[in-house]
Short mmCIF file of C-alpha atoms in Angstrom, two decimals:
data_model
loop_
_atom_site.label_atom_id
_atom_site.label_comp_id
_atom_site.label_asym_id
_atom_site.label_seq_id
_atom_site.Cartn_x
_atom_site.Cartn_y
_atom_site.Cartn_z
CA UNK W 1 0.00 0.00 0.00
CA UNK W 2 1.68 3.41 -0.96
CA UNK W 3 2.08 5.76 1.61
CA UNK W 4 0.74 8.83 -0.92
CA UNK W 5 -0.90 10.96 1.07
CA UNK W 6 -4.18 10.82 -1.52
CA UNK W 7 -6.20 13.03 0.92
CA UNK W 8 -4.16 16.54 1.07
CA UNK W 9 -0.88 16.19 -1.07
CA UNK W 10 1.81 18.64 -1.20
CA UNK W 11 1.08 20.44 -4.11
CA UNK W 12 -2.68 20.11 -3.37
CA UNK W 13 -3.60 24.34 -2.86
CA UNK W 14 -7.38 23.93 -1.36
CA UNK W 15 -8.01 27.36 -2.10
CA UNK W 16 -7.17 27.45 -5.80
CA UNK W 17 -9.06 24.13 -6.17
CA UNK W 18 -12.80 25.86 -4.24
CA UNK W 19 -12.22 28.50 -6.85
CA UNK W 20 -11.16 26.67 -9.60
CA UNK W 21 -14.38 24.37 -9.09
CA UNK W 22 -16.29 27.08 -8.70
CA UNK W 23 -15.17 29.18 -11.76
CA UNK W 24 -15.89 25.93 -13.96
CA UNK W 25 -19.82 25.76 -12.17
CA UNK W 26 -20.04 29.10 -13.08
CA UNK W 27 -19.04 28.25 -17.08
CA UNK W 28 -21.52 25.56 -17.24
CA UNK W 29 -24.67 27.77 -15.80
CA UNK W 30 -23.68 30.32 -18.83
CA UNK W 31 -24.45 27.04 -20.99
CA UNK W 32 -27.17 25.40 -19.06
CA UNK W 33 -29.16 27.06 -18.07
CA UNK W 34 -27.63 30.49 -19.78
CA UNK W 35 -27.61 30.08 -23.11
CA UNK W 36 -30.85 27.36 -22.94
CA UNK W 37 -32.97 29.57 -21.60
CA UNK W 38 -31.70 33.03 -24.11
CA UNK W 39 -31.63 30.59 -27.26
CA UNK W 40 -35.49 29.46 -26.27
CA UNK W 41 -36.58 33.80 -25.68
CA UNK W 42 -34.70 34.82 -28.46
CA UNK W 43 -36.58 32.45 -31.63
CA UNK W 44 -39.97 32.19 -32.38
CA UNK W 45 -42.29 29.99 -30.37
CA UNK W 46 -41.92 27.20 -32.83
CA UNK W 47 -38.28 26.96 -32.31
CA UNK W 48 -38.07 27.29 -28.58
CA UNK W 49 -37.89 23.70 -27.71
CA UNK W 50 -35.39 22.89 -31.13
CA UNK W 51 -33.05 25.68 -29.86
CA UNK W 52 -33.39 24.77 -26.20
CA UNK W 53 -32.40 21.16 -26.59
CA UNK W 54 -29.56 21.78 -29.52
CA UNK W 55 -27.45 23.28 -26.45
CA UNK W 56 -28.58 20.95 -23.99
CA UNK W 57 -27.26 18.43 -26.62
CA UNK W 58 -24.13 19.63 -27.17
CA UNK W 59 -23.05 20.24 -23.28
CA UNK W 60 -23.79 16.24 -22.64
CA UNK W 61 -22.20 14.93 -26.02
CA UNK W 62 -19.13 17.10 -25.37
CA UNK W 63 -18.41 15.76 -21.81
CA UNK W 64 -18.31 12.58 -23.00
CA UNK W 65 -15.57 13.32 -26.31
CA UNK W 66 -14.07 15.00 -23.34
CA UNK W 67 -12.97 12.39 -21.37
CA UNK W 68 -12.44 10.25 -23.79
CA UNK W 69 -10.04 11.33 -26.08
CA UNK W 70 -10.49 15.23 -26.84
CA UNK W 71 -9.15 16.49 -23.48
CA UNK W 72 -5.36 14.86 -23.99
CA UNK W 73 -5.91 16.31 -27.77
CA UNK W 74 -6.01 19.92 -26.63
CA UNK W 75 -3.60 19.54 -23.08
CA UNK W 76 -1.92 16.54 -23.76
CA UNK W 77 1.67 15.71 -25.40
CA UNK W 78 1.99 16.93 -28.70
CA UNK W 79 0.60 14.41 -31.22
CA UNK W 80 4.07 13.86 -33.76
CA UNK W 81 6.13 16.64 -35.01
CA UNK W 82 3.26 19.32 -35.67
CA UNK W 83 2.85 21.37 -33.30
CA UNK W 84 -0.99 21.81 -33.41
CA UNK W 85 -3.01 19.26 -31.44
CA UNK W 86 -1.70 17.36 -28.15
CA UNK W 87 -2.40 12.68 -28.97
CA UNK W 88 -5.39 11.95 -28.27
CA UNK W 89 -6.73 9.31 -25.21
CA UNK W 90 -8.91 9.21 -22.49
CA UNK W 91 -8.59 10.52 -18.94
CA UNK W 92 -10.91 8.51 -16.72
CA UNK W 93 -8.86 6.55 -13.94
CA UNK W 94 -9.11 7.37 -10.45
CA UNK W 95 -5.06 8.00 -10.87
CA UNK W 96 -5.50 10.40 -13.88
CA UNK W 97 -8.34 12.33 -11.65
CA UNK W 98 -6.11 12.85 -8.58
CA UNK W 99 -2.55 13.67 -9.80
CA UNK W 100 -1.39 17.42 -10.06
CA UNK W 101 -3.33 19.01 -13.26
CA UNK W 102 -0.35 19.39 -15.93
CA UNK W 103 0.05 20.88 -19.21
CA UNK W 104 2.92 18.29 -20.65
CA UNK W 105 3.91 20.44 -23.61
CA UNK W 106 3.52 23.36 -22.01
CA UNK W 107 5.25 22.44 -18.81
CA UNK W 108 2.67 24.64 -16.87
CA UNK W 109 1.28 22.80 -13.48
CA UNK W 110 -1.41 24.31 -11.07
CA UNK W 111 -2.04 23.39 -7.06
CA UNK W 112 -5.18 21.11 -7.74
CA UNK W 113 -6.24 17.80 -9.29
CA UNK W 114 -6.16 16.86 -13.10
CA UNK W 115 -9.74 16.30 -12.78
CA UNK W 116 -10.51 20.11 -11.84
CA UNK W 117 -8.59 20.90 -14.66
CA UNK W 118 -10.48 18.74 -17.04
CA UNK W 119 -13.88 19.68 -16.19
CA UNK W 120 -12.29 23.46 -16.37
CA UNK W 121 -11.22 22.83 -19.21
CA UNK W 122 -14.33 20.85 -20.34
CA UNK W 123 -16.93 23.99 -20.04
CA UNK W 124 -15.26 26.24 -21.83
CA UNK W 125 -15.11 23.10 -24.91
CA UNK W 126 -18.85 23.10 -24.58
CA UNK W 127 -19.62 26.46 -24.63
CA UNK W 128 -17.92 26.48 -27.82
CA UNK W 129 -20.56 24.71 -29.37
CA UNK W 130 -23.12 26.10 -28.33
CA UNK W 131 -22.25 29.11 -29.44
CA UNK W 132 -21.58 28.41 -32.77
CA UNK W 133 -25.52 26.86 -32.61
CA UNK W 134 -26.78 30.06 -32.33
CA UNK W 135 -25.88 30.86 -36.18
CA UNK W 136 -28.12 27.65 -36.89
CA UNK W 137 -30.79 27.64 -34.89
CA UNK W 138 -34.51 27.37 -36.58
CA UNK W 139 -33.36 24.82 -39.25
CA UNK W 140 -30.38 22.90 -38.97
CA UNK W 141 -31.26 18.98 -38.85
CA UNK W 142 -31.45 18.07 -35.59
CA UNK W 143 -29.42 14.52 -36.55
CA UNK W 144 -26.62 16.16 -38.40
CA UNK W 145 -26.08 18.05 -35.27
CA UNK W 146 -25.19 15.44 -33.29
CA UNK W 147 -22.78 14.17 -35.68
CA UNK W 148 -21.66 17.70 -35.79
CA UNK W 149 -20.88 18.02 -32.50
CA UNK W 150 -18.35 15.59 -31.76
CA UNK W 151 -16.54 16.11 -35.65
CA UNK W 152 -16.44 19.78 -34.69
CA UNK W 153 -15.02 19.05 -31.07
CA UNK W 154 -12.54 16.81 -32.46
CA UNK W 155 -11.40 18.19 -35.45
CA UNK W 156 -11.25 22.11 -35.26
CA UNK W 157 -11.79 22.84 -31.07
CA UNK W 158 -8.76 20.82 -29.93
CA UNK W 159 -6.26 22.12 -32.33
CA UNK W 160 -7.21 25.65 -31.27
CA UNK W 161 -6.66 25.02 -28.36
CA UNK W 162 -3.79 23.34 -28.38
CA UNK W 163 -2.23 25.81 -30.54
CA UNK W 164 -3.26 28.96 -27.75
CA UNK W 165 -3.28 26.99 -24.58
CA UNK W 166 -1.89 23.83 -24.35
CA UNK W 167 1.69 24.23 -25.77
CA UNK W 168 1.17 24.80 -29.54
CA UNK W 169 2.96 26.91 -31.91
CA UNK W 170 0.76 30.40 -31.15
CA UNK W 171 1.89 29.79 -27.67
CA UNK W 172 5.07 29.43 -28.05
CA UNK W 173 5.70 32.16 -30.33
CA UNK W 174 3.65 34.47 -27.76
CA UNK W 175 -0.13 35.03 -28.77
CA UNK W 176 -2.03 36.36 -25.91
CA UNK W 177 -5.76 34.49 -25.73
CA UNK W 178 -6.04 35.37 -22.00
CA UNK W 179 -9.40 33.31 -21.98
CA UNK W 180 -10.45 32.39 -25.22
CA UNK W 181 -11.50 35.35 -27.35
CA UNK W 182 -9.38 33.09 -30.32
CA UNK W 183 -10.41 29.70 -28.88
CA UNK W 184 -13.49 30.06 -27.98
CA UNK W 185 -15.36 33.17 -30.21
CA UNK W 186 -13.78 33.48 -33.42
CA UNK W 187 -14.01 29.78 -33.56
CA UNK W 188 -16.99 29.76 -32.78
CA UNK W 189 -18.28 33.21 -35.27
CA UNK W 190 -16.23 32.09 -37.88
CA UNK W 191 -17.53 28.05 -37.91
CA UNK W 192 -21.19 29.12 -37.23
CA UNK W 193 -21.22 31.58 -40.52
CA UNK W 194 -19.60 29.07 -42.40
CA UNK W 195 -22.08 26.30 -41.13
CA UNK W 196 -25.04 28.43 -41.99
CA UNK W 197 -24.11 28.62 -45.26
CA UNK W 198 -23.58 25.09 -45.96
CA UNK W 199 -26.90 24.14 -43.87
CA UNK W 200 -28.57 26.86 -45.42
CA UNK W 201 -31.44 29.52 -45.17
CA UNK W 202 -34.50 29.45 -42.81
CA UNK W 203 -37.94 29.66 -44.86
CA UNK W 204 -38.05 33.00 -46.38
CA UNK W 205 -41.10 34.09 -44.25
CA UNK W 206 -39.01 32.78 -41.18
CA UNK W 207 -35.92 35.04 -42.49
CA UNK W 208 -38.08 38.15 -42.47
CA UNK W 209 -39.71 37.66 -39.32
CA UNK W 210 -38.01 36.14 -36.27
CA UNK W 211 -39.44 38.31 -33.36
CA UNK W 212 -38.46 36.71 -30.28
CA UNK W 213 -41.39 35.10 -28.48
CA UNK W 214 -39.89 35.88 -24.90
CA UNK W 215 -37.49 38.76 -24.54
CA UNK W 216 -37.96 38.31 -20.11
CA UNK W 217 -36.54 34.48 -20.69
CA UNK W 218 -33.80 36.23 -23.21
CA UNK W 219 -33.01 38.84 -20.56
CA UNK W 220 -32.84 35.73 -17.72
CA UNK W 221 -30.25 34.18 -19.93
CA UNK W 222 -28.24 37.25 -20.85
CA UNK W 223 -27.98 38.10 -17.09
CA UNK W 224 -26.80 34.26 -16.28
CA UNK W 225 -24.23 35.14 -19.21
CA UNK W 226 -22.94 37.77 -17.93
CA UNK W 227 -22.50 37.14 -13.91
CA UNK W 228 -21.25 33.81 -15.25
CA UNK W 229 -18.43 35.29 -17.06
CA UNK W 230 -16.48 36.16 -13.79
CA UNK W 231 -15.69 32.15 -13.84
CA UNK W 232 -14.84 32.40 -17.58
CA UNK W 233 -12.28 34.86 -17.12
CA UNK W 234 -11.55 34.82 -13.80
CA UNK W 235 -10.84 31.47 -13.45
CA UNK W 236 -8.04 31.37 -16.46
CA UNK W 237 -4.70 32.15 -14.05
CA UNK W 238 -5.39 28.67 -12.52
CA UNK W 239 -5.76 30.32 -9.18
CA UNK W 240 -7.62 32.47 -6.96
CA UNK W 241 -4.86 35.01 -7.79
CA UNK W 242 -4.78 38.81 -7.92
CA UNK W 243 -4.91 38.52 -11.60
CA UNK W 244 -7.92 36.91 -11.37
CA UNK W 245 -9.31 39.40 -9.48
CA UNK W 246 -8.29 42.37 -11.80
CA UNK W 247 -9.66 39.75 -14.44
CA UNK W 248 -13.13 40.01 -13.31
CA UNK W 249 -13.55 44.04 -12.77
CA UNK W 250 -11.78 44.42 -16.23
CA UNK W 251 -14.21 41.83 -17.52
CA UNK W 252 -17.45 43.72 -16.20
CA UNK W 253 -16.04 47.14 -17.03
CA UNK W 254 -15.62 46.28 -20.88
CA UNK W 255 -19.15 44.76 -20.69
CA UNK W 256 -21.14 47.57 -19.19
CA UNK W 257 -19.21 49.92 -21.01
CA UNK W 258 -20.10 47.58 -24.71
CA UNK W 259 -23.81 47.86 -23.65
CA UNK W 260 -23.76 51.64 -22.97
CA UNK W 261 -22.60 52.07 -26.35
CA UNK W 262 -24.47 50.38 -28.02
CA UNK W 263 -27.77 51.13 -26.65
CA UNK W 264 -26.57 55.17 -27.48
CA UNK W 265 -26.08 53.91 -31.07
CA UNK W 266 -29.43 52.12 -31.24
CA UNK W 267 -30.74 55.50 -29.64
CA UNK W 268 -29.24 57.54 -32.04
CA UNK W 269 -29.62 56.17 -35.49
CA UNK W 270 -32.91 54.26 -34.25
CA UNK W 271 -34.66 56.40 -32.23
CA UNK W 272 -35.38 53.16 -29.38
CA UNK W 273 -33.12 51.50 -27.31
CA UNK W 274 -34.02 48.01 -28.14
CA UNK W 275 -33.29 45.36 -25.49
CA UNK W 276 -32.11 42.89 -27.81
CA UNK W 277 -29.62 45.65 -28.73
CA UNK W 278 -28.55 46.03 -25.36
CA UNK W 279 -28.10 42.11 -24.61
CA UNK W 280 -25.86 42.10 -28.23
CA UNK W 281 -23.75 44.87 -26.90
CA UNK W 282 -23.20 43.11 -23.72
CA UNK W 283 -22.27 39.93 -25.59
CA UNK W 284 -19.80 41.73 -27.68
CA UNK W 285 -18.31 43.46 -24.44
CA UNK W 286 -18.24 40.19 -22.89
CA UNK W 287 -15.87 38.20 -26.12
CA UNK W 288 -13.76 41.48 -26.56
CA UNK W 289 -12.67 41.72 -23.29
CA UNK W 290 -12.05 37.76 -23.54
CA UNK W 291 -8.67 37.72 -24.27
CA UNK W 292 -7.37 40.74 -23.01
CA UNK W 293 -9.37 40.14 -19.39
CA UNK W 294 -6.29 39.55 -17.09
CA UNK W 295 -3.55 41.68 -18.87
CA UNK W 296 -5.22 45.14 -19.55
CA UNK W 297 -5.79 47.88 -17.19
CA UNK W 298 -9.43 49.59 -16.10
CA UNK W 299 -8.48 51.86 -18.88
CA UNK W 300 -8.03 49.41 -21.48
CA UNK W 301 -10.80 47.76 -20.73
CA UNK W 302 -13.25 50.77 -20.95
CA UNK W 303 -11.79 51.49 -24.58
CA UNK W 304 -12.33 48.06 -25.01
CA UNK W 305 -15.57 47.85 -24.03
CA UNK W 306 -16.10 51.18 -26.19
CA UNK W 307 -15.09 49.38 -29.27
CA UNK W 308 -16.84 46.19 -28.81
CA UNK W 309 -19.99 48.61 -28.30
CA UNK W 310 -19.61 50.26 -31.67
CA UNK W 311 -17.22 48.53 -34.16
CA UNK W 312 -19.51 45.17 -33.84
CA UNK W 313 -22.50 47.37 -33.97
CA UNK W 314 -21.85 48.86 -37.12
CA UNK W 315 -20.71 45.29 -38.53
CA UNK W 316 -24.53 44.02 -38.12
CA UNK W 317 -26.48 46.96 -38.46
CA UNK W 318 -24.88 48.29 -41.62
CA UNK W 319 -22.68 45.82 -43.32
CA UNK W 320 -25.13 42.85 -42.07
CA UNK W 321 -27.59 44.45 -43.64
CA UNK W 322 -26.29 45.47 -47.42
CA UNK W 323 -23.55 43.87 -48.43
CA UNK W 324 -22.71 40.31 -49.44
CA UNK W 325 -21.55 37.79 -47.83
CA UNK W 326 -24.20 38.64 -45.05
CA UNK W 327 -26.44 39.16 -46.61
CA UNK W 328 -26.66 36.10 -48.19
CA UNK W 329 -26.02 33.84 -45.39
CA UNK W 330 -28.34 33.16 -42.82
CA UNK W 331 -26.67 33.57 -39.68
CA UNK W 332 -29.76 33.36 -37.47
CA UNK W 333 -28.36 35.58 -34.12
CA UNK W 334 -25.14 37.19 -36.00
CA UNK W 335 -22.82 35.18 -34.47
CA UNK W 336 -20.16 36.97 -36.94
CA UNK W 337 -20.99 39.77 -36.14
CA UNK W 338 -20.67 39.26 -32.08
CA UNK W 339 -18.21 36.62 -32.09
CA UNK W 340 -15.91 36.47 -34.85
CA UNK W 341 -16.26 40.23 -35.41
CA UNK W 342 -16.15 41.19 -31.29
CA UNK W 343 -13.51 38.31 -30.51
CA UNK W 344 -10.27 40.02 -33.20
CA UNK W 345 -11.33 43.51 -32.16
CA UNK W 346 -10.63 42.24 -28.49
CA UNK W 347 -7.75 40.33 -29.74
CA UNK W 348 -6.04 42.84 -31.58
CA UNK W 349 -7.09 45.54 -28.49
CA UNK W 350 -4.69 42.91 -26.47
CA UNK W 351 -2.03 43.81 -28.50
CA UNK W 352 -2.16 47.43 -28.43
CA UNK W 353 -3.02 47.56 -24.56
CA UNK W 354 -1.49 44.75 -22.82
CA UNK W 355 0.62 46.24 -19.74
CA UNK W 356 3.71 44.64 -18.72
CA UNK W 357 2.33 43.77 -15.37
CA UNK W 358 -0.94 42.60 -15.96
CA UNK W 359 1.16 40.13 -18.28
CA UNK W 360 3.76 39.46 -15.49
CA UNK W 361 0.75 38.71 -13.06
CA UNK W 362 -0.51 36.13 -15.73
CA UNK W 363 2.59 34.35 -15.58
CA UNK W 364 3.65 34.83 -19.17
CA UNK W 365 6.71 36.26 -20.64
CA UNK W 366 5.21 38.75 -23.25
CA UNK W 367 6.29 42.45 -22.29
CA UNK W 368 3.10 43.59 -22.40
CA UNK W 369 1.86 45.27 -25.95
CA UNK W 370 2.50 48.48 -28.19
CA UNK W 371 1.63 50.86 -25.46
CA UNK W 372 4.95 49.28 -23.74
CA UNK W 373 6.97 49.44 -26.98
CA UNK W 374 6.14 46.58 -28.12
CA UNK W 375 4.25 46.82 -31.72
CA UNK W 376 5.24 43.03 -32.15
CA UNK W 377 2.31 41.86 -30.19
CA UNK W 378 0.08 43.26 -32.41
CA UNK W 379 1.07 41.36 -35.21
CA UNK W 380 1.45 37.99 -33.31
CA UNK W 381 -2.28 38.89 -32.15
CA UNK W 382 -3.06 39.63 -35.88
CA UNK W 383 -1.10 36.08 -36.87
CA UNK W 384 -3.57 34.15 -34.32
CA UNK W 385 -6.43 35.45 -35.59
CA UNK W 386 -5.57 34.37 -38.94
CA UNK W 387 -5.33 31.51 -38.05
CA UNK W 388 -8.41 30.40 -36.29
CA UNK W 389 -10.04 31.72 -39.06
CA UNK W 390 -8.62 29.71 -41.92
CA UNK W 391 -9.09 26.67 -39.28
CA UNK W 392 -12.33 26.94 -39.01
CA UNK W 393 -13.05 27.92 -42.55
CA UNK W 394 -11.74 24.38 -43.99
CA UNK W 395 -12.62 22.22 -41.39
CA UNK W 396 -16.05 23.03 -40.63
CA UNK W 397 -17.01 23.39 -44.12
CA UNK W 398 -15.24 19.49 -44.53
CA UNK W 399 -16.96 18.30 -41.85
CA UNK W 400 -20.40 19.55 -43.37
CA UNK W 401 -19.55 18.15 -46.62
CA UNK W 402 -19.07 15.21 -44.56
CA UNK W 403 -22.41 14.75 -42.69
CA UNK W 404 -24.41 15.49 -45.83
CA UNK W 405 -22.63 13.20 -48.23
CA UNK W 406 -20.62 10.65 -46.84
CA UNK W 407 -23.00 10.26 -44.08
CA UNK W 408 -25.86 10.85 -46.22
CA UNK W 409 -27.91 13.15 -43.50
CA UNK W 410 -29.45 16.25 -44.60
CA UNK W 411 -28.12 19.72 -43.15
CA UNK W 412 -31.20 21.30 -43.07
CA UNK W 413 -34.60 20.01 -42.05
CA UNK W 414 -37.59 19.95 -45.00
CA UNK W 415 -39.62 22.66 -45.46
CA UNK W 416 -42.28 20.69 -44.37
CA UNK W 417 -40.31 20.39 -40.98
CA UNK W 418 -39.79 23.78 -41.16
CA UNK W 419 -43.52 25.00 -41.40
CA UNK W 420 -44.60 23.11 -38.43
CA UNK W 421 -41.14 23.49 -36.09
CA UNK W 422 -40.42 21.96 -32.96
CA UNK W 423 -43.87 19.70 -32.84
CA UNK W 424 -42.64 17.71 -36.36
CA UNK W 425 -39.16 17.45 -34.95
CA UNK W 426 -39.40 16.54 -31.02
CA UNK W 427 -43.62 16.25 -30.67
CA UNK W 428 -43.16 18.80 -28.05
CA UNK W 429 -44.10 22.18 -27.55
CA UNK W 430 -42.19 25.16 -25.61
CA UNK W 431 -45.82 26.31 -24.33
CA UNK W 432 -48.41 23.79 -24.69
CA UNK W 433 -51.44 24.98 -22.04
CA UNK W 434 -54.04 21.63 -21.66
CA UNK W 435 -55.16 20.34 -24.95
CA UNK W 436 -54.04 23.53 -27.19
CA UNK W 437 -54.12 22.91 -30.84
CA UNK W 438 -50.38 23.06 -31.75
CA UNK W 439 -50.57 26.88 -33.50
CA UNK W 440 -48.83 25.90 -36.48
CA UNK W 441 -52.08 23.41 -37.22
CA UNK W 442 -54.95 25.58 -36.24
CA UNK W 443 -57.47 26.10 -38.95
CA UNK W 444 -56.06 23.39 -41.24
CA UNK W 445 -58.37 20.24 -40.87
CA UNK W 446 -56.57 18.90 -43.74
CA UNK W 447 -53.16 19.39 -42.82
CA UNK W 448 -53.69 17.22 -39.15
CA UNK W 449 -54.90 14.19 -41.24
CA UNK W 450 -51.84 14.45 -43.65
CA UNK W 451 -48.80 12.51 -43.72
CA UNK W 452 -45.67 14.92 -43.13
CA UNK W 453 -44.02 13.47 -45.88
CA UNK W 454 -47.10 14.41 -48.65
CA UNK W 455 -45.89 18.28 -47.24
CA UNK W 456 -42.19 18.07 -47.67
CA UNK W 457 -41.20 20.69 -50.74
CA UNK W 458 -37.51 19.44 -50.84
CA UNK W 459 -34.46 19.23 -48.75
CA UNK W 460 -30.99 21.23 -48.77
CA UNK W 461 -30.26 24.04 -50.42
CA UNK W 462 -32.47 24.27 -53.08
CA UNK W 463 -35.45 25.82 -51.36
CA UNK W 464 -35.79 29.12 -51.79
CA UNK W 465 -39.71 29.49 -53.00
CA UNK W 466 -42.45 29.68 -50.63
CA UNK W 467 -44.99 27.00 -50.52
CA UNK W 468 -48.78 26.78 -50.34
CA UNK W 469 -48.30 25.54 -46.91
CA UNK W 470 -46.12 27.95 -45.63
CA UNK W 471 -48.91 30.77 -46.90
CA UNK W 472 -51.41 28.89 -44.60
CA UNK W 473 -49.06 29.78 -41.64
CA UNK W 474 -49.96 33.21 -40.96
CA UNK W 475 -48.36 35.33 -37.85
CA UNK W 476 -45.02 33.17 -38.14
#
């Protein structure tokens, strides 16, 4: 019997572990219930329970990849000579759970278990995802997401990651991703545009009218977002630090400041301040001040937070709005626009206001960015950018490809699916009061006694016509 002391080893820093822990809780509430319950407000009724349950999904169905062999692929030892994604494997005895959490590539170690680290480590994978659904949501298959999922996890999360965070080459050659403004949202913008347009457009009457059917559930969501975003940044030092703690006020700083703006903006050129406006500027504040959380000061993060308000703003409101490729693809909550778009302003922002203590206090080298003299950062920020976006560009658009003819499964649900919404896809609905008629059926005798398939108009891209159907629907 060894004589480890298994209960409180050496290394073990109870303190770093409560907050680590609780950081990670605080991740997963932004996902479920966060982004559930803002995902079901923000569509239209007949999407709620489609939208809800493509994030619930995901969060399960990533866990498991997790442990199994996409944890060791984005911390692990580097898989062969290329210095993008660690060898994949699983992590799931009781003597990979209690060791000290270690990055091997990296070298970097932190006072707690490997299984803190994981499940860390393992929020932040899943909120990936679920982002990214929000470009998709109202008519992506519901079966080619699940095979999505895990492709997506496997084949384009992990080697951003390892490439930022665990070791890779943008580590090494000194891009700052503080907490995943590269990893996490222009990933995720960048892979959700591209999905959309390979999944395809809504129904046309669905495009030009998407009112939310609870803005109060939204505004529930957005608020879990939010508070939960002290974990996402602050937990990134590995530690209940200082840095963390300047993490956290930097990361609510940009955030209010983002939403100031761009409810002014809405004010100005719109004459309301919309709410949904106010909820995208705080998203955008949120990602900006992402990777640039632990490193700026309460000045950079207010500029921050003053460009996330208004250069994002202007990328949905005026170039979302007239110019191709936006408007062409249907990117159902503008996840370019607040992700991809709000993730390299904050990640070139890290570059020009990085302070040489705030990066000493993170525990990295870099000597802070061009306001310290040092204009290089803004090109390595520039360099990671790039590539998360090419990344993301050719492997989500193979993995689609993939799913829809290799796997033969359709991107995008039938019209027919699409007419009726979440009652044809799950036979539930978001707000079904006793024996309601589902509303999508009311006043068609004809349509409850026919077969779904005798409705479908087609599949894929090809659907860009109206149907008789879908002129039956009225008020959707």
């Amino acid at each position: 019997m060894s004589a480890y002391n298994y209960t409180t080893p050496d290394w073990l820093d109870t303190g770093d572990n409560a907050w680590q822990l609780t950081a990670a809780t605080l991740v997963g509430l932004q996902s479920i219930p966060g982004l559930v319950v803002m995902y079901a407000g923000l569509v239209k009724r007949k999407w709620a329970v489609n939208s809800a349950f493509m994030a619930f999904y995901a969060f399960a169905a990533v866990l498991i990849c997790w442990v199994l062999w996409a944890y060791k692929m984005g911390f692990g030892e580097q898989w062969g000579a290329a210095p993008f994604v660690g060898t994949p494997g699983p992590i799931q005895t009781i003597d990979n759970e209690l060791i000290q959490a270690l990055f091997p590539t990296s070298g970097i170690t932190a006072n707690y278990p490997m299984s803190t680290m994981v499940y860390f480590q393992f929020v932040f994978a899943a909120i990936t995802l679920i982002l990214l659904a929000g470009a998709l949501l109202g008519r992506m298959n519901f079966k080619a997401w699940m095979l999505f999922v895990p492709l997506w996890l496997t084949f384009s999360y992990t080697v951003g990651a390892f490439s930022l965070w665990g070791g890779g080459f943008l580590a090494q050659r000194g891009v700052i991703d503080y907490s995943g403004g590269y990893v996490i949202h222009v990933s995720s913008g960048t892979a959700g545009f591209v999905a959309a347009y390979w999944v395809g457009p809504r129904l046309p009457q669905d495009r030009e009218d998407f009112r939310p059917n609870n803005v109060l559930l939204a505004l529930v969501g957005a608020g879990i977002l939010w508070t939960g975003w002290n974990g996402f940044n602050g937990g990134d030092p590995y530690a209940a630090s200082a840095d963390a703690g300047a993490a956290v006020l930097n990361t609510n700083i940009a955030t209010a400041m983002s939403l100031l703006v761009w409810t002014s903006l809405d004010l100005i050129f719109f004459k309301k301040p919309a709410v949904i406006g106010a909820v995208q500027g705080m998203i955008t504040g949120l990602v900006a001040i992402t990777p640039a959380a632990g490193v700026v000061a309460g000045w950079g993060a207010i500029i921050i937070g003053a460009l996330s308000g208004s250069i994002p703003w202007f990328s949905m409101n005026y170039l979302g709005k007239k110019f191709f490729p936006w408007t062409y693809v249907d990117d159902t909550l503008g996840v370019y626009h607040t992700h991809l778009c709000a993730g390299v302003v904050g990640g070139m922002a890290t570059g020009l206001f990085a302070t040489a203590e705030g990066c000493a206090a993170f525990a990295i080298t870099n000597p802070g960015g061009a306001i310290e003299g040092n204009w290089k950062q803004v090109w390595l920020q520039l360099v990671g950018a790039l590539f998360i976006i090419g990344l993301n560009l050719v492997m989500t658009s193979i993995i689609c490809l993939f799913i829809k003819h290799v796997c033969r499964i359709n991107l995008r649900m039938s019209d027919a699916e699409l007419l009726i919404g979440d009652d044809a896809i799950h036979g539930e609905d978001a707000y079904a009061f006793g024996d309601a008629v589902q509303p999508s059926l009311r006043g068609s005798p004809r349509r409850e006694m026919m077969p779904l398939h005798e409705l479908e108009e087609g599949n894929g891209k090809g659907h860009g016509t109206a149907t008789a159907e879908a002129e039956e629907v009225s008020g959707y």
